[in-house]
Short mmCIF file of C-alpha atoms in Angstrom, two decimals:
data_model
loop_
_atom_site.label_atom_id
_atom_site.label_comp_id
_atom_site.label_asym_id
_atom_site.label_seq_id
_atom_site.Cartn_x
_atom_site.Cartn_y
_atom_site.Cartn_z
CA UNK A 13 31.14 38.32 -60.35
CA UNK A 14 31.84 34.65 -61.32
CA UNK A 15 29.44 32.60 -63.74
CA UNK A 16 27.47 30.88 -60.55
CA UNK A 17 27.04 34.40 -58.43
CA UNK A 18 25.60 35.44 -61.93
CA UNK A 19 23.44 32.35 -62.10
CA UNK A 20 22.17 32.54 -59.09
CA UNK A 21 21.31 36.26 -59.75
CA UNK A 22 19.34 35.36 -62.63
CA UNK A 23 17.63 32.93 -60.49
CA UNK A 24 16.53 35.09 -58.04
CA UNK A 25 14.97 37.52 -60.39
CA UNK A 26 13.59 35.02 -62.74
CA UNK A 27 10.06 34.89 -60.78
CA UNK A 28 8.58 32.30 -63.95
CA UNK A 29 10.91 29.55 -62.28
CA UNK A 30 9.65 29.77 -58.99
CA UNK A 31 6.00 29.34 -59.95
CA UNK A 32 3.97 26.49 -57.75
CA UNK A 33 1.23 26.31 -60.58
CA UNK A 34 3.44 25.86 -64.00
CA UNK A 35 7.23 25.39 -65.09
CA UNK A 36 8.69 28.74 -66.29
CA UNK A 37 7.40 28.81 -70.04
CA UNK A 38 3.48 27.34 -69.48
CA UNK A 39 3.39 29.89 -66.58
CA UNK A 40 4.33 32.92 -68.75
CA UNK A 41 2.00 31.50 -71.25
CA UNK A 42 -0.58 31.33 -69.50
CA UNK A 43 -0.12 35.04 -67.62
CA UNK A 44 -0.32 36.09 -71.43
CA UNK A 45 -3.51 34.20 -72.30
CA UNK A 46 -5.83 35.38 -69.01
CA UNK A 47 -4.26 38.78 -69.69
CA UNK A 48 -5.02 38.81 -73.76
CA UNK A 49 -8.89 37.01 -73.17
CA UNK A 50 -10.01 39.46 -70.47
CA UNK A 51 -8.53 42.45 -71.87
CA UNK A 52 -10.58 41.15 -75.25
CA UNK A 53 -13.68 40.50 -72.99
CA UNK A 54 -13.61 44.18 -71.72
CA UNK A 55 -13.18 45.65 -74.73
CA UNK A 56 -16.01 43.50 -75.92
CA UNK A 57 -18.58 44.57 -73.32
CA UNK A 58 -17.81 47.96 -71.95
CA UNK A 59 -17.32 51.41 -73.59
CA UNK A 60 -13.42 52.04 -73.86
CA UNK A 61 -11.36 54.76 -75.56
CA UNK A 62 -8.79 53.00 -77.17
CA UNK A 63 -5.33 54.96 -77.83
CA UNK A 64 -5.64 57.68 -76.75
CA UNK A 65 -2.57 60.00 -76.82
CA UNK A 66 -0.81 61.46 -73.78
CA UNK A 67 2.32 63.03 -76.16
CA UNK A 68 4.06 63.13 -78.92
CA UNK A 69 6.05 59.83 -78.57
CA UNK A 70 4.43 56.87 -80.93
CA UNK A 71 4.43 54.81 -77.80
CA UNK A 72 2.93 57.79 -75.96
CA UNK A 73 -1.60 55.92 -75.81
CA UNK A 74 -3.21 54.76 -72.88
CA UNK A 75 -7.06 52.91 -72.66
CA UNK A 76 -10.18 54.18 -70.58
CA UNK A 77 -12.28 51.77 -69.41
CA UNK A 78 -15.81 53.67 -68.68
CA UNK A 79 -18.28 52.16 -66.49
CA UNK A 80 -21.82 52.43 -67.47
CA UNK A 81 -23.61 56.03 -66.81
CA UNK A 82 -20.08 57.08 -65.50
CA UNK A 83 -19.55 60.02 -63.10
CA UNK A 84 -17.59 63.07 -63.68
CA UNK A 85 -15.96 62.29 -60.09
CA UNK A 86 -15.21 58.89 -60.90
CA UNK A 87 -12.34 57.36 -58.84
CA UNK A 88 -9.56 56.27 -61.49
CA UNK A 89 -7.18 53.06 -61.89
CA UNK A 90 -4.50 53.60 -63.47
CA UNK A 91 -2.74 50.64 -64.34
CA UNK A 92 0.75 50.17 -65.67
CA UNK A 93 1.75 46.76 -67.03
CA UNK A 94 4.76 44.88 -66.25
CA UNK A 95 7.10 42.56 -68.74
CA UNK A 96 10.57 43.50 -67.08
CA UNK A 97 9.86 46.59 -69.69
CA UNK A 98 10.37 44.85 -72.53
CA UNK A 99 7.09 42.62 -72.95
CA UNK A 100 3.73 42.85 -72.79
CA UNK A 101 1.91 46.18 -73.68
CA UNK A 102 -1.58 48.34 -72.96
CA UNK A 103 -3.62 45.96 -75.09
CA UNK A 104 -2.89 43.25 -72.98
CA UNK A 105 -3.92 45.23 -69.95
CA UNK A 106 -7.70 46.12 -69.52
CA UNK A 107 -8.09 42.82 -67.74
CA UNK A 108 -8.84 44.54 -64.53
CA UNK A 109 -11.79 46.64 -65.97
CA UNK A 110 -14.92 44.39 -65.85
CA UNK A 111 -14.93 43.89 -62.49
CA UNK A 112 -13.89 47.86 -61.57
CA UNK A 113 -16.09 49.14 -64.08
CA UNK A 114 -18.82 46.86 -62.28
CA UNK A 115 -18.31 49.36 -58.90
CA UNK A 116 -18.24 52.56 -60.37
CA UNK A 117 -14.34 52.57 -61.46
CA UNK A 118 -12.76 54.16 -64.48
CA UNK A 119 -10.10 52.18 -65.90
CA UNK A 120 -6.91 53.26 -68.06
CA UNK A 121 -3.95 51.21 -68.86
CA UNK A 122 -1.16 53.17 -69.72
CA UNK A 123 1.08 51.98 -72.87
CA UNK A 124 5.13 53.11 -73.24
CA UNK A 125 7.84 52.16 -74.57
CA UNK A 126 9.12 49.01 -74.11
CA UNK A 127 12.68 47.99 -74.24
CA UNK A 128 15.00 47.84 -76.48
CA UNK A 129 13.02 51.06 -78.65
CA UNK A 130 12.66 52.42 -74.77
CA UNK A 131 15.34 53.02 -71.96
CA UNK A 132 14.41 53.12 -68.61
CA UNK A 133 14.57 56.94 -68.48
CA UNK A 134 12.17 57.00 -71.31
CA UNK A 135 9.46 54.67 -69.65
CA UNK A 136 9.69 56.62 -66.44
CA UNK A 137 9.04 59.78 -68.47
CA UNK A 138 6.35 58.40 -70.08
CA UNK A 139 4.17 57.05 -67.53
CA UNK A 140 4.80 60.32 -65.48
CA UNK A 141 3.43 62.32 -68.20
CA UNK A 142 0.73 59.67 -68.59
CA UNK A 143 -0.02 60.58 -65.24
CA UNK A 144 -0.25 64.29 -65.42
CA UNK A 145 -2.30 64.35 -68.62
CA UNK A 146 -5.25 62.05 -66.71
CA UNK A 147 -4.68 64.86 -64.21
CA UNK A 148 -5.65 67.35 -66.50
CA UNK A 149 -8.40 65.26 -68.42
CA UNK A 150 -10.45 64.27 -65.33
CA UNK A 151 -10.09 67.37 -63.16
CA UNK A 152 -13.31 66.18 -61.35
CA UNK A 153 -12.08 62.71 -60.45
CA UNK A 154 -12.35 62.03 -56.62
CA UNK A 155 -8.55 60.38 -57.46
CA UNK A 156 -5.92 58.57 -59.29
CA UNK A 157 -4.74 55.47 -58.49
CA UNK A 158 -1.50 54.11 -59.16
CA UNK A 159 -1.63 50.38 -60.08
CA UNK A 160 1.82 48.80 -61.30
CA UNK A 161 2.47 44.80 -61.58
CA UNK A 162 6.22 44.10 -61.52
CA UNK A 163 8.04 46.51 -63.61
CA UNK A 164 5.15 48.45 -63.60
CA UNK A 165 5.29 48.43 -60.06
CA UNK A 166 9.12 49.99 -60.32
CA UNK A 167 7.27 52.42 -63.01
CA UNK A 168 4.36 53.05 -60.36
CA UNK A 169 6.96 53.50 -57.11
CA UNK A 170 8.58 55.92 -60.31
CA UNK A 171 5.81 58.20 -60.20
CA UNK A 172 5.04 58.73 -56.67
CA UNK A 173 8.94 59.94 -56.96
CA UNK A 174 8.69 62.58 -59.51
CA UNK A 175 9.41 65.69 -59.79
CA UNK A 176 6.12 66.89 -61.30
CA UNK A 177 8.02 70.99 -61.50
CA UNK A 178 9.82 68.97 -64.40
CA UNK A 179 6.48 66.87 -65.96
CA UNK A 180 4.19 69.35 -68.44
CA UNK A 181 2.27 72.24 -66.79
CA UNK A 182 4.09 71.80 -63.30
CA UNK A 183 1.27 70.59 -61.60
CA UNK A 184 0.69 67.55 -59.00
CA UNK A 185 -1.63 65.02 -59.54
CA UNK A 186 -3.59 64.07 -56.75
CA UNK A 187 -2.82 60.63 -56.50
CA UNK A 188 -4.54 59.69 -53.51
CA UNK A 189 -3.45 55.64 -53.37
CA UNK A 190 -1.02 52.92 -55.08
CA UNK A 191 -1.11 49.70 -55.30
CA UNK A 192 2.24 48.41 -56.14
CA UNK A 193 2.38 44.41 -57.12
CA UNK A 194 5.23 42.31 -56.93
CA UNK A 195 7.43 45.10 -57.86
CA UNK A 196 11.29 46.18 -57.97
CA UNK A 197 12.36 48.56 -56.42
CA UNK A 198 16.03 48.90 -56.34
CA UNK A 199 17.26 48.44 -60.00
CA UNK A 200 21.08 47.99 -59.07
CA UNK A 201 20.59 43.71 -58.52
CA UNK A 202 19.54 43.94 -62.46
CA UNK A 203 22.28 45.41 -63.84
CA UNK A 204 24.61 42.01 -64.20
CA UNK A 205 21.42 39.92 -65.41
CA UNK A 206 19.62 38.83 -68.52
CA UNK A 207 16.77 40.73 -67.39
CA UNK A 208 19.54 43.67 -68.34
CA UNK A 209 20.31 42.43 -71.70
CA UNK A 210 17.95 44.75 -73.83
CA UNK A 211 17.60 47.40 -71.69
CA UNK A 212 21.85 48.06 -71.46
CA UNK A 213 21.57 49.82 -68.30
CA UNK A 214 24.41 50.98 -66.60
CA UNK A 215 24.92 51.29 -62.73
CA UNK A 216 24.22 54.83 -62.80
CA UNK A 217 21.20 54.36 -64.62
CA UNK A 218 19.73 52.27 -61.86
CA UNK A 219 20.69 54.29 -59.21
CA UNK A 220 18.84 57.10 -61.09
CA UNK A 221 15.41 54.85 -61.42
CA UNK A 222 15.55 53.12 -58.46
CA UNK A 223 12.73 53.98 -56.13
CA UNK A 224 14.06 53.09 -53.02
CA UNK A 225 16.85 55.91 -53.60
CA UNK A 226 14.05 58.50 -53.71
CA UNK A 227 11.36 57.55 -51.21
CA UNK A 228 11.58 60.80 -49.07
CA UNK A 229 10.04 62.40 -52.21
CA UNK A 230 7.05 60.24 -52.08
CA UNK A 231 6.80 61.93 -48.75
CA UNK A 232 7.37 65.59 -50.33
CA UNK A 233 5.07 65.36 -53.47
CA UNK A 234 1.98 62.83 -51.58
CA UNK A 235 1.54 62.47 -48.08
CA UNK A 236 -1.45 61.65 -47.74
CA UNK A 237 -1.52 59.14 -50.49
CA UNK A 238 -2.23 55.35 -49.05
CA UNK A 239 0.39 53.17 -50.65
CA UNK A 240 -0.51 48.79 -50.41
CA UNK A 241 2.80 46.93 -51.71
CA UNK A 242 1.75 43.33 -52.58
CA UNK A 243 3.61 40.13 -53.61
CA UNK A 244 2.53 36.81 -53.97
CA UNK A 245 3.64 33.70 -51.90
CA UNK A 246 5.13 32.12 -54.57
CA UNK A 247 7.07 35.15 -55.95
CA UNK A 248 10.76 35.06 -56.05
CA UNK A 249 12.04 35.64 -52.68
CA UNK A 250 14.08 38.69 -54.12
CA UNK A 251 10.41 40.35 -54.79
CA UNK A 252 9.63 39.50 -51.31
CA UNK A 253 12.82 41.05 -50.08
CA UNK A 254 11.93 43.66 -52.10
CA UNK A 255 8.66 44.85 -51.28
CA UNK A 256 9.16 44.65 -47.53
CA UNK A 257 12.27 46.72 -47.69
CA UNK A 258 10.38 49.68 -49.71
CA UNK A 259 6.89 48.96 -47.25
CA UNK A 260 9.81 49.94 -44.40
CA UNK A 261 11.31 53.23 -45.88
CA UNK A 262 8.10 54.63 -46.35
CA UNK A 263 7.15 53.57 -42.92
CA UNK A 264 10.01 54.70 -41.46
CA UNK A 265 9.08 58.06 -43.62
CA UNK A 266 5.35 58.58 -41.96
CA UNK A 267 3.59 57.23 -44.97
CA UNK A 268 0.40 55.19 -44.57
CA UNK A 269 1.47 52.12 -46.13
CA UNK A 270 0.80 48.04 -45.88
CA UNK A 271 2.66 45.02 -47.18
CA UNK A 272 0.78 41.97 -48.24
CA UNK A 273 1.42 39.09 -48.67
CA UNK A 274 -1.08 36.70 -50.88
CA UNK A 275 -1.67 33.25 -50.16
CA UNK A 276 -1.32 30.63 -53.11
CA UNK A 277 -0.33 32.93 -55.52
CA UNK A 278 2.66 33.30 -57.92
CA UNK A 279 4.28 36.37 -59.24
CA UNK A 280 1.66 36.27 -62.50
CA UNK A 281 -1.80 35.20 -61.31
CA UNK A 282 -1.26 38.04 -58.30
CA UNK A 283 -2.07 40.18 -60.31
CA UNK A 284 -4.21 38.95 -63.27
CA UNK A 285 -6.48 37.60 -60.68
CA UNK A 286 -7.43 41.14 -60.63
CA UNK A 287 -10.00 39.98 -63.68
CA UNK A 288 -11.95 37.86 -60.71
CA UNK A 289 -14.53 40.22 -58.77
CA UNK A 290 -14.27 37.74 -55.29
CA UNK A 291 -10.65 38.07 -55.71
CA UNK A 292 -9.13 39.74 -52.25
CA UNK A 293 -7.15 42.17 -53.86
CA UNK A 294 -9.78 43.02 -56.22
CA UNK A 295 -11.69 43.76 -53.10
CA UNK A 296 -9.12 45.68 -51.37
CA UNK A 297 -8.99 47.62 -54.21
CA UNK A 298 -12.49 48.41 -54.45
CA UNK A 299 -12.88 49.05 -50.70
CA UNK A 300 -10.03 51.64 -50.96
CA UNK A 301 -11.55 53.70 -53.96
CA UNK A 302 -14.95 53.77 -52.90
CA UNK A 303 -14.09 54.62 -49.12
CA UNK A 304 -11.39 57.46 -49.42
#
């Protein structure tokens, strides 16, 4: 690969530079500030259970998010945070409970490992086991419901892949929707970028945690779960690329699935307009718990 094919690369998957609203750093910074405030807010107002452990790993805590009077059959969010898995962390991701809470909607954001103290294979184990042990804690949830933003969306597309004979009792979740945000899905691209720099993966590693490799077990472990993949307009075409190749495989698989495309957003406020209750995806999300 020459210096300008790897330039370019780094372009492509550098979705702070193709922001309409800010230049690359003010648009990162200001991702981290809604993020931080509303996380801060919820924590504030609502009754949480902060770190709570899902294993033995120190990075192994997630948050719940309770609404008031909550039901034992409450439907569940799960939400796992992006950062190209190596920024950003759980305590920067309880934005999205205020307005869920407000319909009736537990909340948990799911910490790991980040990069470099994490590998790829590590984060994928974690938030599979993060997974299994909600499973097991809220037996009498009406459903989980896989929410990833960017990496987390790879860590998200991760789960509905698993092998759950190989994840702690054996058992499969019933993970009845996803909703996968400006995601990646195919690792390989990443391999001869910066984004690879801390995470050292090698080719095989991608191929081994890339989701798009592995989408006829999203078929085997959860047909009947409703997957929405999501990008913004002003992602990085490669996202958009991206997201409408993986929306196809499942198609082409017999999965109920959707690809969406919002207006006037950018790959950072797609998803931390989640905090906003008029918000459309915040509404698609709510219409999806409460009807299934």
């Amino acid at each position: 690969m020459t210096a300008i094919e790897k330039e370019d690369l780094d372009y492509q998957y550098s979705p702070s530079r193709w922001s309409h609203r800010f230049d690359a750093e003010a648009v990162v910074q200001d991702h981290v500030r809604v993020v931080q405030t509303e996380t801060d807010k919820a924590r504030a107002q609502l009754q949480c259970e902060l770190d709570v452990s899902y294993g033995d790993r120190e990075g192994d805590k997630l948050d719940i998010y309770k609404p008031d009077n909550c039901r034992s059959d409450a439907p569940i969010f799960v939400y796992i945070h992006g950062g190209y898995w190596q920024f950003l962390s759980k305590d920067q991701s309880g934005f999205t409970a205020i307005p869920l809470t407000a319909a009736g909607v537990m909340v948990v954001a799911v910490g790991y490992d980040i990069a470099p103290k994490g590998t790829i294979d590590v984060m994928v184990d974690q938030v599979r086991r993060a997974v299994s042990f909600l499973s097991e804690k809220f037996p009498s949830s009406s459903g989980l419901y896989i929410c990833g933003h960017s990496a987390g969306g790879h860590l998200g597309a991760m789960v509905l892949s698993s092998d759950w004979s190989k994840v702690r009792d054996g058992r499969v979740p019933a993970i009845k929707g996803a909703f996968l945000v400006s995601g990646v899905y195919d690792l390989t691209p990443l391999v001869k970028t910066y984004v690879n720099e801390p995470l050292k993966m090698t080719e095989e590693d991608a191929r081994r945690n890339s989701p798009c490799l592995f989408s006829a077990a999203v078929v085997k472990n959860h047909p009947k779960c409703k997957v929405l993949v999501v990008f913004g307009e002003h992602d990085a075409p490669e996202f958009h690329r991206q997201s409408k190749e993986y929306t196809e495989q499942l198609k082409g698989l017999g999965m109920e699935v959707s690809c969406v495309e919002i207006p006037d957003t950018d790959h950072f406020n797609v998803v931390h307009n989640l905090a906003e209750e008029h918000y459309q995806l915040t509404k698609m999300v709510i219409v999806e718990m409460l009807s299934s």
